[in-house]
Tab-separated table of C-alpha atoms and ligand atoms in Angstrom:
chain	number	residue	atom	x	y	z
G	1	MET	CA	15.809	-16.611	-1.226
G	2	ALA	CA	14.600	-14.045	1.337
G	3	MET	CA	14.510	-10.953	1.369
G	4	LYS	CA	16.582	-8.843	3.806
G	5	THR	CA	14.534	-6.450	5.716
G	6	ILE	CA	15.983	-2.722	7.325
G	7	ASP	CA	15.751	-4.482	9.928
G	8	ASP	CA	19.436	-6.847	9.082
G	9	LEU	CA	20.516	-2.946	7.867
G	10	ASN	CA	23.568	-1.964	10.038
G	11	VAL	CA	22.599	1.994	8.676
G	12	ARG	CA	23.534	4.035	11.580
G	13	GLY	CA	25.448	6.747	10.093
G	14	ARG	CA	25.372	5.706	6.634
G	15	ARG	CA	24.064	7.377	3.450
G	16	ILE	CA	20.435	5.346	2.154
G	17	LEU	CA	19.167	6.171	-0.816
G	18	LEU	CA	15.185	4.750	0.117
G	19	ARG	CA	13.080	4.276	-2.986
G	20	ALA	CA	9.415	4.990	-2.389
G	21	ASP	CA	5.710	5.451	-4.446
G	22	LEU	CA	5.136	9.107	-3.793
G	23	ASN	CA	2.959	8.836	-7.510
G	24	VAL	CA	0.177	10.341	-5.040
G	25	PRO	CA	-2.848	12.281	-7.540
G	26	LEU	CA	-3.277	16.143	-7.380
G	27	ASP	CA	-5.097	19.072	-8.362
G	28	GLY	CA	-2.404	21.501	-9.429
G	29	SER	CA	0.067	21.039	-6.909
G	30	ARG	CA	-2.347	20.318	-4.342
G	31	ILE	CA	-2.277	17.161	-2.699
G	32	THR	CA	-5.549	14.667	-3.140
G	33	ASP	CA	-4.557	11.255	-1.332
G	34	ASP	CA	-2.058	11.165	1.527
G	35	GLY	CA	-1.854	7.266	1.401
G	36	LYS	CA	1.151	6.930	-0.695
G	37	ILE	CA	3.414	9.242	1.251
G	38	ARG	CA	1.909	7.527	5.099
G	39	ALA	CA	2.784	4.611	3.627
G	40	CYS	CA	6.120	5.186	3.253
G	41	MET	CA	6.507	7.029	7.145
G	42	PRO	CA	7.533	4.066	9.520
G	43	THR	CA	10.290	3.151	7.276
G	44	LEU	CA	11.837	6.299	6.846
G	45	THR	CA	11.404	7.217	10.481
G	46	SER	CA	12.947	3.489	11.283
G	47	LEU	CA	16.137	5.158	9.424
G	48	LEU	CA	16.333	8.276	10.536
G	49	GLU	CA	15.419	6.962	14.098
G	50	ARG	CA	18.761	5.387	14.293
G	51	ASP	CA	20.754	7.852	12.455
G	52	ALA	CA	21.358	6.495	9.190
G	53	ALA	CA	20.964	9.793	5.902
G	54	VAL	CA	18.198	9.443	3.630
G	55	LEU	CA	17.770	10.018	0.661
G	56	VAL	CA	14.505	9.884	-0.109
G	57	CYS	CA	13.479	9.255	-4.493
G	58	SER	CA	9.761	8.321	-6.776
G	59	HIS	CA	8.862	9.193	-9.803
G	60	LEU	CA	5.651	11.160	-9.910
G	61	GLY	CA	3.352	10.640	-12.759
G	62	ARG	CA	4.682	10.837	-16.795
G	63	PRO	CA	6.235	13.692	-17.517
G	64	GLY	CA	7.877	11.026	-20.216
G	65	GLY	CA	11.990	11.342	-19.253
G	66	ALA	CA	12.675	15.163	-19.111
G	67	PRO	CA	12.123	18.239	-16.456
G	68	ASP	CA	8.684	19.106	-16.286
G	69	PRO	CA	8.053	21.241	-13.277
G	70	ALA	CA	4.514	20.216	-13.547
G	71	TYR	CA	5.357	17.087	-11.869
G	72	SER	CA	7.628	18.158	-9.560
G	73	LEU	CA	7.908	16.419	-6.152
G	74	ALA	CA	7.819	19.830	-3.960
G	75	PRO	CA	4.676	19.701	-2.814
G	76	VAL	CA	5.395	15.521	-2.173
G	77	ALA	CA	8.578	17.000	0.139
G	78	ALA	CA	6.175	19.204	2.463
G	79	ARG	CA	3.399	17.151	3.092
G	80	LEU	CA	5.966	14.265	4.310
G	81	GLY	CA	7.692	17.495	6.369
G	82	GLU	CA	4.666	18.003	8.100
G	83	LEU	CA	4.254	14.203	8.735
G	84	LEU	CA	7.851	13.792	9.860
G	85	GLY	CA	7.522	17.709	11.959
G	86	ARG	CA	10.030	19.016	10.406
G	87	PRO	CA	11.636	20.851	7.245
G	88	VAL	CA	12.614	18.146	3.824
G	89	PRO	CA	14.814	19.647	2.431
G	90	MET	CA	14.683	19.108	-2.051
G	91	ALA	CA	17.605	18.386	-4.598
G	92	ALA	CA	16.601	20.756	-7.556
G	93	ASP	CA	17.707	17.500	-9.936
G	94	THR	CA	17.920	13.833	-8.915
G	95	VAL	CA	21.321	12.877	-10.141
G	96	GLY	CA	23.034	15.995	-10.744
G	97	PRO	CA	24.718	18.259	-9.503
G	98	SER	CA	22.122	19.554	-6.513
G	99	ALA	CA	21.279	16.384	-5.491
G	100	HIS	CA	25.416	15.700	-5.079
G	101	THR	CA	25.934	18.720	-2.939
G	102	ALA	CA	22.641	18.127	-0.776
G	103	ALA	CA	23.841	14.264	-0.802
G	104	ALA	CA	26.798	15.473	0.597
G	105	ALA	CA	26.312	17.661	3.627
G	106	LEU	CA	23.627	15.358	4.478
G	107	ALA	CA	24.383	14.114	8.496
G	108	PRO	CA	22.458	10.950	10.418
G	109	GLY	CA	19.113	12.005	10.925
G	110	ASP	CA	18.802	14.048	7.973
G	111	VAL	CA	16.335	13.352	5.688
G	112	LEU	CA	16.916	14.939	1.028
G	113	MET	CA	14.149	14.257	-1.180
G	114	LEU	CA	15.829	14.122	-4.806
G	115	GLU	CA	13.478	15.662	-8.096
G	116	ASN	CA	10.811	13.288	-9.566
G	117	LEU	CA	13.364	10.442	-11.245
G	118	ARG	CA	10.453	10.676	-14.274
G	119	PHE	CA	12.932	13.481	-14.886
G	120	ASN	CA	15.581	11.714	-16.278
G	121	PRO	CA	15.221	8.881	-19.665
G	122	GLY	CA	17.799	6.303	-17.617
G	123	GLU	CA	14.573	5.621	-14.843
G	124	THR	CA	12.574	3.651	-17.759
G	125	SER	CA	14.567	3.454	-20.334
G	126	LYS	CA	14.368	-0.007	-21.856
G	127	ASP	CA	18.550	-0.308	-23.106
G	128	ASP	CA	19.607	-2.411	-20.461
G	129	VAL	CA	22.575	0.369	-20.742
G	130	ILE	CA	21.043	3.551	-21.181
G	131	ARG	CA	19.545	2.338	-17.920
G	132	GLY	CA	22.203	1.097	-16.559
G	133	GLY	CA	24.414	4.126	-16.943
G	134	PHE	CA	21.550	6.096	-14.657
G	135	ALA	CA	21.307	3.213	-11.785
G	136	ASP	CA	24.956	3.986	-11.239
G	137	GLN	CA	24.615	8.075	-11.780
G	138	LEU	CA	21.861	7.007	-8.424
G	139	ALA	CA	24.274	4.471	-6.783
G	140	SER	CA	27.075	7.120	-6.816
G	141	LEU	CA	24.226	8.945	-4.079
G	142	ALA	CA	24.591	6.587	-1.483
G	143	GLU	CA	25.676	2.851	-0.112
G	144	LEU	CA	22.642	1.268	0.623
G	145	TYR	CA	20.073	0.748	-1.205
G	146	VAL	CA	16.436	0.635	0.351
G	147	GLY	CA	13.629	-0.011	-1.330
G	148	ASP	CA	9.924	0.447	-0.003
G	149	GLY	CA	7.493	1.404	-3.503
G	150	PHE	CA	5.715	-0.991	-2.956
G	151	GLY	CA	3.936	0.446	-6.367
G	152	THR	CA	6.100	-0.011	-8.714
G	153	VAL	CA	7.809	-3.501	-7.770
G	154	HIS	CA	6.831	-4.708	-11.384
G	155	ARG	CA	8.231	-2.565	-13.144
G	156	ARG	CA	12.022	-2.704	-14.669
G	157	HIS	CA	13.194	1.094	-13.575
G	158	ALA	CA	16.716	2.359	-12.658
G	159	SER	CA	15.662	2.771	-9.209
G	160	VAL	CA	13.490	-0.204	-9.209
G	161	TYR	CA	15.686	-2.855	-10.580
G	162	ASP	CA	18.824	-2.183	-11.749
G	163	VAL	CA	20.099	-0.451	-8.051
G	164	PRO	CA	19.700	-3.125	-5.734
G	165	ALA	CA	22.577	-4.734	-7.721
G	166	ARG	CA	24.555	-2.632	-7.597
G	167	LEU	CA	24.486	-1.438	-3.618
G	168	PRO	CA	23.663	-3.575	-0.911
G	169	HIS	CA	20.135	-3.373	0.238
G	170	ALA	CA	17.035	-4.314	1.496
G	171	ALA	CA	13.366	-4.457	1.981
G	172	GLY	CA	12.096	-1.905	3.407
G	173	TYR	CA	8.030	-2.058	5.971
G	174	LEU	CA	5.665	-1.250	3.211
G	175	ILE	CA	7.182	-3.611	0.764
G	176	GLN	CA	7.253	-6.285	3.916
G	177	ALA	CA	3.346	-5.692	4.443
G	178	GLU	CA	1.995	-5.814	1.578
G	179	THR	CA	4.237	-8.847	0.480
G	180	ALA	CA	3.080	-10.884	3.137
G	181	ALA	CA	-0.733	-9.158	3.106
G	182	LEU	CA	-0.986	-10.764	-0.576
G	183	GLN	CA	0.594	-13.901	0.652
G	184	ARG	CA	-3.014	-14.482	1.791
G	185	LEU	CA	-4.093	-14.312	-0.800
G	186	THR	CA	-2.589	-17.090	-2.630
G	187	ARG	CA	-1.162	-19.165	0.169
G	188	HIS	CA	-4.007	-21.071	2.361
G	189	VAL	CA	-7.160	-18.500	1.032
G	190	ALA	CA	-9.172	-19.139	3.545
G	191	ARG	CA	-12.835	-19.836	1.009
G	192	PRO	CA	-15.011	-18.489	-0.201
G	193	TYR	CA	-12.325	-15.792	-2.131
G	194	MET	CA	-14.319	-13.620	-4.360
G	195	VAL	CA	-12.334	-11.187	-6.313
G	196	VAL	CA	-14.481	-7.559	-7.096
G	197	LEU	CA	-13.120	-6.386	-10.585
G	198	GLY	CA	-13.643	-2.703	-11.550
G	199	GLY	CA	-11.951	0.602	-13.504
G	200	ALA	CA	-10.679	1.592	-16.593
G	201	LYS	CA	-7.336	0.224	-16.819
G	202	VAL	CA	-9.387	-2.764	-17.811
G	203	ALA	CA	-7.207	-3.752	-20.667
G	204	ASP	CA	-4.043	-3.816	-18.675
G	205	LYS	CA	-6.587	-6.084	-16.163
G	206	PHE	CA	-6.914	-8.502	-17.779
G	207	PRO	CA	-4.948	-10.772	-17.209
G	208	VAL	CA	-5.311	-11.361	-13.949
G	209	VAL	CA	-8.954	-12.581	-14.717
G	210	GLY	CA	-7.701	-14.472	-16.455
G	211	SER	CA	-5.234	-16.129	-14.124
G	212	LEU	CA	-7.858	-16.163	-11.232
G	213	ILE	CA	-10.616	-17.499	-12.702
G	214	GLY	CA	-9.834	-21.588	-11.539
G	215	VAL	CA	-7.968	-19.819	-7.599
G	216	ALA	CA	-11.438	-17.294	-7.271
G	217	ASP	CA	-15.023	-18.666	-5.764
G	218	GLN	CA	-16.396	-16.244	-8.043
G	219	ILE	CA	-15.694	-12.980	-9.543
G	220	LEU	CA	-17.628	-9.659	-9.159
G	221	ILE	CA	-17.260	-7.305	-12.403
G	222	GLY	CA	-18.518	-3.720	-12.299
G	223	GLY	CA	-17.238	-0.587	-13.018
G	224	GLY	CA	-15.819	-0.457	-16.869
G	225	MET	CA	-14.753	-4.004	-16.744
G	226	ALA	CA	-18.312	-4.859	-17.022
G	227	PHE	CA	-18.861	-4.182	-20.497
G	228	PRO	CA	-16.979	-6.011	-22.715
G	229	PHE	CA	-18.734	-8.909	-21.157
G	230	LEU	CA	-21.382	-7.598	-21.477
G	231	ALA	CA	-20.494	-6.419	-25.302
G	232	ALA	CA	-19.388	-11.071	-24.800
G	233	GLN	CA	-22.673	-11.773	-23.824
G	234	GLY	CA	-24.370	-9.609	-27.725
G	235	HIS	CA	-25.210	-6.432	-25.730
G	236	ASP	CA	-24.939	-2.982	-26.532
G	237	VAL	CA	-22.719	-1.057	-24.379
G	238	GLY	CA	-23.735	2.505	-26.110
G	239	LEU	CA	-21.112	4.670	-25.714
G	240	SER	CA	-19.781	3.455	-22.711
G	241	LEU	CA	-16.443	3.031	-21.340
G	242	LEU	CA	-14.687	-0.321	-23.871
G	243	ASP	CA	-11.061	-0.637	-23.119
G	244	GLY	CA	-10.676	-5.004	-22.418
G	245	ASP	CA	-11.753	-7.024	-25.721
G	246	PRO	CA	-14.777	-8.337	-25.779
G	247	ASP	CA	-13.236	-11.675	-27.819
G	248	THR	CA	-11.118	-12.060	-24.473
G	249	ALA	CA	-13.947	-11.218	-22.403
G	250	ARG	CA	-16.061	-14.562	-23.598
G	251	ALA	CA	-13.252	-16.975	-23.999
G	252	PHE	CA	-12.358	-15.624	-20.455
G	253	LEU	CA	-16.859	-16.276	-19.567
G	254	ASP	CA	-16.366	-19.620	-20.918
G	255	GLN	CA	-13.126	-20.783	-19.236
G	256	ALA	CA	-15.587	-19.332	-15.693
G	257	ALA	CA	-18.179	-22.329	-17.348
G	258	ARG	CA	-16.100	-24.790	-17.560
G	259	SER	CA	-14.078	-24.628	-14.222
G	260	GLY	CA	-17.650	-23.568	-12.433
G	261	VAL	CA	-16.422	-20.420	-11.497
G	262	GLU	CA	-19.206	-17.644	-11.218
G	263	LEU	CA	-18.278	-14.453	-13.455
G	264	VAL	CA	-21.350	-11.782	-11.837
G	265	LEU	CA	-22.488	-8.691	-13.580
G	266	PRO	CA	-24.439	-5.890	-12.668
G	267	PRO	CA	-28.303	-6.102	-13.706
G	268	ASP	CA	-28.477	-3.043	-13.594
G	269	MET	CA	-26.200	0.145	-14.327
G	270	THR	CA	-26.372	4.504	-13.901
G	271	VAL	CA	-26.500	5.977	-17.459
G	272	ALA	CA	-26.133	9.091	-18.687
G	273	ALA	CA	-25.120	10.858	-21.795
G	274	GLY	CA	-22.081	12.153	-20.827
G	275	ARG	CA	-19.108	12.119	-17.895
G	276	GLY	CA	-18.953	15.659	-17.569
G	277	GLY	CA	-21.762	15.215	-14.461
G	278	THR	CA	-24.535	17.775	-15.636
G	279	ALA	CA	-26.312	15.381	-18.629
G	280	PRO	CA	-29.174	13.910	-16.032
G	281	ALA	CA	-28.963	10.532	-14.790
G	282	GLU	CA	-31.534	7.116	-15.199
G	283	VAL	CA	-31.331	4.483	-14.148
G	284	VAL	CA	-31.494	0.669	-16.779
G	285	SER	CA	-30.749	-2.870	-16.553
G	286	SER	CA	-27.116	-3.582	-18.295
G	287	THR	CA	-28.981	-5.800	-21.001
G	288	ALA	CA	-30.464	-2.710	-22.248
G	289	ILE	CA	-28.594	0.340	-22.326
G	290	PRO	CA	-29.206	3.197	-24.749
G	291	ALA	CA	-27.973	4.127	-27.800
G	292	GLY	CA	-26.406	7.468	-26.428
G	293	ARG	CA	-25.711	6.769	-23.306
G	294	MET	CA	-23.198	5.504	-20.874
G	295	GLY	CA	-22.152	3.385	-18.120
G	296	LEU	CA	-21.476	5.347	-14.797
G	297	ASP	CA	-22.040	3.641	-11.742
G	298	ILE	CA	-23.307	-0.181	-11.670
G	299	GLY	CA	-27.163	0.542	-10.034
G	300	PRO	CA	-28.751	0.061	-6.965
G	301	GLU	CA	-29.281	-3.474	-7.790
G	302	SER	CA	-26.200	-3.980	-8.266
G	303	ALA	CA	-25.018	-2.758	-5.621
G	304	LYS	CA	-27.818	-4.829	-3.650
G	305	LEU	CA	-25.746	-7.744	-5.196
G	306	PHE	CA	-23.053	-7.506	-5.271
G	307	SER	CA	-22.855	-6.931	-1.388
G	308	ALA	CA	-25.548	-9.605	-0.259
G	309	THR	CA	-23.228	-11.445	-2.335
G	310	LEU	CA	-19.165	-9.978	-0.277
G	311	ALA	CA	-21.663	-11.351	2.593
G	312	VAL	CA	-20.597	-15.114	2.728
G	313	ALA	CA	-17.427	-14.191	1.276
G	314	ARG	CA	-14.217	-15.149	4.465
G	315	THR	CA	-11.757	-14.138	1.626
G	316	ILE	CA	-11.956	-11.052	-0.841
G	317	PHE	CA	-9.778	-9.031	-3.178
G	318	TRP	CA	-11.193	-5.570	-4.585
G	319	ASN	CA	-9.206	-3.322	-6.972
G	320	GLY	CA	-12.073	-0.984	-9.349
G	321	PRO	CA	-14.241	1.253	-8.467
G	322	MET	CA	-17.541	-0.205	-9.620
G	323	GLY	CA	-18.689	3.239	-11.543
G	324	VAL	CA	-16.959	7.775	-12.086
G	325	PHE	CA	-16.760	7.256	-8.739
G	326	GLU	CA	-15.375	11.302	-8.725
G	327	LEU	CA	-18.230	12.230	-9.527
G	328	PRO	CA	-20.599	11.626	-5.619
G	329	GLN	CA	-23.191	11.088	-8.192
G	330	TYR	CA	-22.154	8.233	-9.335
G	331	ALA	CA	-20.057	7.222	-6.254
G	332	ASP	CA	-23.182	5.205	-5.102
G	333	GLY	CA	-21.753	1.448	-5.991
G	334	THR	CA	-18.407	2.364	-4.840
G	335	ARG	CA	-20.128	3.425	-1.649
G	336	ALA	CA	-21.590	-0.115	-1.926
G	337	VAL	CA	-18.746	-2.291	-1.911
G	338	ALA	CA	-16.814	-0.149	0.671
G	339	GLN	CA	-19.362	-0.917	2.791
G	340	ALA	CA	-19.716	-4.638	2.249
G	341	LEU	CA	-16.165	-5.241	2.717
G	342	ALA	CA	-16.141	-2.451	5.574
G	343	ASP	CA	-19.226	-4.931	7.562
G	344	SER	CA	-17.654	-7.912	5.921
G	345	ASP	CA	-16.084	-10.702	9.190
G	346	ALA	CA	-14.234	-12.004	6.143
G	347	PHE	CA	-9.855	-10.917	5.237
G	348	THR	CA	-9.957	-7.636	3.090
G	349	VAL	CA	-7.531	-6.542	0.960
G	350	VAL	CA	-8.581	-2.832	-1.280
G	351	GLY	CA	-5.494	-2.456	-4.214
G	352	GLY	CA	-5.971	0.147	-6.683
G	353	GLY	CA	-4.603	3.256	-6.638
G	354	ASP	CA	-8.015	4.768	-7.720
G	355	THR	CA	-9.096	2.526	-5.861
G	356	ALA	CA	-7.289	3.376	-2.098
G	357	ALA	CA	-7.983	7.295	-3.023
G	358	ALA	CA	-11.943	6.597	-3.118
G	359	VAL	CA	-12.250	4.353	-0.260
G	360	ARG	CA	-10.747	7.699	1.517
G	361	THR	CA	-12.732	10.040	-0.481
G	362	LEU	CA	-15.955	8.258	1.015
G	363	GLY	CA	-14.652	8.488	3.740
G	364	PHE	CA	-13.452	5.094	5.038
G	365	ARG	CA	-11.157	3.756	7.194
G	366	ASP	CA	-8.092	2.465	6.754
G	367	ASP	CA	-8.199	0.055	8.985
G	368	ALA	CA	-12.348	-1.032	8.025
G	369	PHE	CA	-10.237	-3.373	6.146
G	370	GLY	CA	-7.761	-6.398	6.052
G	371	HIS	CA	-5.555	-4.218	4.830
G	372	VAL	CA	-5.144	-1.522	1.775
G	373	SER	CA	-2.595	-2.059	-1.513
G	374	THR	CA	-0.768	1.577	-2.512
G	375	GLY	CA	-0.130	-0.282	-5.025
G	376	GLY	CA	-2.422	-1.503	-7.923
G	377	GLY	CA	-0.368	-3.078	-11.090
G	378	ALA	CA	2.201	-4.196	-8.753
G	379	SER	CA	-0.654	-6.244	-6.162
G	380	LEU	CA	-2.114	-7.349	-9.709
G	381	GLU	CA	0.904	-8.621	-11.618
G	382	TYR	CA	1.550	-10.671	-7.810
G	383	LEU	CA	-1.977	-12.016	-7.705
G	384	GLU	CA	-1.407	-13.265	-11.592
G	385	GLY	CA	1.832	-14.718	-9.670
G	386	LYS	CA	4.354	-13.176	-12.270
G	387	PRO	CA	7.628	-12.686	-11.376
G	388	LEU	CA	8.044	-8.717	-9.772
G	389	PRO	CA	11.920	-7.036	-10.495
G	390	GLY	CA	11.420	-5.367	-7.716
G	391	LEU	CA	11.035	-7.585	-5.153
G	392	ALA	CA	13.566	-9.944	-7.175
G	393	ALA	CA	15.707	-7.532	-6.880
G	394	LEU	CA	15.216	-7.138	-3.070
G	395	GLU	CA	15.803	-10.666	-2.850
G	396	ASP	CA	19.254	-11.815	0.013
G	397	ASP	CA	22.388	-10.600	-2.416
G	398	GLY	CA	24.683	-13.384	-0.844
G	399	GLY	CA	26.378	-10.318	2.062
G	400	THR	CA	27.460	-7.548	0.767
G	401	GLY	CA	24.887	-5.900	3.369
K	1	ADP	P1	-7.750	1.890	-9.776
K	1	ADP	O1	-6.304	2.646	-10.165
K	1	ADP	O2	-7.823	1.016	-8.360
K	1	ADP	O3	-6.311	0.572	-10.577
K	1	ADP	P2	-9.058	2.137	-12.379
K	1	ADP	O4	-7.162	3.293	-12.914
K	1	ADP	O5	-8.353	0.761	-12.937
K	1	ADP	O6	-7.970	1.011	-10.998
K	1	ADP	O7	-9.657	2.989	-12.467
K	1	ADP	C1	-10.743	4.084	-11.635
K	1	ADP	C2	-11.048	5.017	-13.169
K	1	ADP	O8	-11.831	4.276	-13.316
K	1	ADP	C3	-11.531	5.730	-11.971
K	1	ADP	O9	-11.241	7.677	-12.126
K	1	ADP	C4	-13.248	6.005	-12.561
K	1	ADP	O10	-13.644	6.887	-13.446
K	1	ADP	C5	-13.200	5.475	-13.563
K	1	ADP	N1	-14.193	3.614	-13.441
K	1	ADP	C6	-15.709	3.607	-13.103
K	1	ADP	N2	-16.680	3.314	-13.912
K	1	ADP	C7	-16.560	3.651	-14.681
K	1	ADP	C8	-17.377	3.811	-16.112
K	1	ADP	N3	-18.359	3.120	-15.939
K	1	ADP	N4	-16.418	4.411	-17.307
K	1	ADP	C9	-16.171	5.287	-16.916
K	1	ADP	N5	-14.887	5.411	-16.084
K	1	ADP	C10	-15.083	4.776	-14.349
K	2	MG	MG1	-5.959	4.530	-11.502
């Protein structure tokens, strides 16, 4: 089934609920990477230029279903206003009296930011009735729904999944661009196709390793992802992060060997006694991480090996930093992989909230890559071939739009 886009919607003079993913990294109230806000601008400006009245909604962090000022979207509304060149007013709640009053007062071309969706337990509830009740409230604020929060399309949440069942809907330009780019990793893939995986949410990402064996030609494994594999090979990983299950990693190694896919592990590791950045770092063989040390970055040999391997790829997907890049002394591996992608003629996709933030922090421009995805979990689940609730909900609805 096809997905309507906002180009197919008659939006003039209509009130639109725009579900964006504005879950940006914050340091207190300072936005450390505004990539997700910039990514929603094409859709937002198109709707406003076409005289729609737009209510922007998003989640931010995990406030746990109740209002918490630490997770207010106010800094996001301020940044959105800077990018738009005019202030973006903010409702004090999501579906309460403030939101209703402000929504009713919107004129064509006006924009309003609603407060954090996750201040309401209904947003993420697993109970269809509770979630549906919140979706009813959200839907009552608008006449049309536009889904553009690609980073949350893998979530069966009220604003992602249930509201589009209640309103005529379409996909925004970000979702369109993201799905178009990711499709190039699932159909008619140019080979060799190499995947680089790292990061810290290893257990979450394990399912995609299984489904990529058999699809990718080589899988390069760094960051926190490396340790369960090293442990599966019988090596001591010291105090390193061990998030994924070594038994599962062993099964992946066997599966890869059977299907002729190469899993490339880092031969060396930069280690220290703690991840605070004050303990002195040293480079050791990955097969000899001393007790009392933790691997915090892939080592220089690994960076060289990964770069050389990636140099012959024609398609590259990368998710997960190679080390604790937030500290400059552990950013070299991540920088080397970013540089390898930037130098490559391959079609390159960088996915993952922290990975995208990492390449920007390290000074790479988005246009150094084929595509920088705003979605970590969403892009991985897309590659796994899982049905994504937020995309399914945006498919054509028999012309009610
Ligand atoms: P993404 O958001 O791109 O999917 P993750 O959330 O899985 O990535 O992981 C990002 C985090 O991984 C970063 O904060 C980084 O510090 C951490 N990380 C990378 N390598 C290591 C490591 N060796 N040990 C501990 N944490 C690591
Ligand atoms: Mg992350």
